[in-house]
XYZ file of C-alpha atoms in Angstrom:
68
model
C 10.516 11.769 25.008
C 11.094 8.067 25.144
C 9.851 5.621 21.737
C 6.829 3.504 22.197
C 6.011 1.067 20.266
C 2.708 -0.860 20.329
C 0.317 -2.544 18.400
C -3.156 -1.027 18.722
C -6.738 -2.986 19.474
C -7.597 -2.670 16.173
C -4.573 -3.891 14.981
C -4.398 -6.931 16.937
C -8.075 -7.748 16.239
C -6.979 -8.010 12.419
C -4.285 -10.315 13.395
C -6.428 -12.335 14.964
C -8.970 -12.284 12.191
C -6.307 -12.869 9.852
C -4.827 -15.915 11.966
C -8.734 -17.120 12.050
C -9.034 -17.057 8.182
C -5.726 -18.867 7.531
C -6.565 -21.576 10.117
C -10.260 -22.205 8.571
C -8.716 -22.141 5.257
C -5.795 -24.309 5.875
C -6.073 -25.933 9.150
C -4.910 -24.799 12.735
C -0.936 -25.638 11.918
C -0.906 -22.944 9.174
C -2.660 -20.065 11.254
C -0.314 -21.020 13.845
C 2.610 -20.582 11.194
C 1.222 -17.296 10.460
C 1.485 -15.876 14.171
C 4.841 -17.456 14.844
C 6.163 -15.478 11.708
C 4.573 -12.229 13.065
C 6.594 -12.844 16.328
C 9.534 -13.390 14.577
C 9.445 -10.157 12.582
C 8.100 -7.978 15.732
C 11.039 -9.342 17.646
C 13.387 -8.289 14.966
C 11.552 -4.978 14.829
C 12.124 -4.166 18.276
C 15.943 -5.738 18.563
C 16.884 -3.624 15.789
C 15.245 -0.199 17.122
C 17.051 -0.830 20.368
C 20.421 -1.555 18.455
C 19.900 1.757 16.585
C 18.968 3.681 20.127
C 22.194 2.038 21.451
C 24.476 3.281 18.522
C 23.144 6.602 18.407
C 23.809 6.757 21.937
C 27.027 5.620 22.074
C 27.653 8.281 19.015
C 26.500 10.980 20.930
C 24.207 11.913 18.422
C 21.317 13.539 20.470
C 19.753 15.160 17.744
C 18.745 11.895 15.620
C 18.232 10.329 19.207
C 15.266 12.547 20.034
C 13.483 11.749 16.749
C 12.921 8.084 18.249
């Protein structure tokens, strides 16, 4: 079984609504900053997950690998 990470449609809508709210209250630059910070966090989560999977594979730890 391979690991799958995805944002659901409701989560994407929530993020868009939050960004729109921030933009309406504080300006477009703040809305963009919010989305850019989320991008950075999502990229870090994916990189960390890939690093962990590679480490588990190198160790040959199949039981932990299957939990992903």
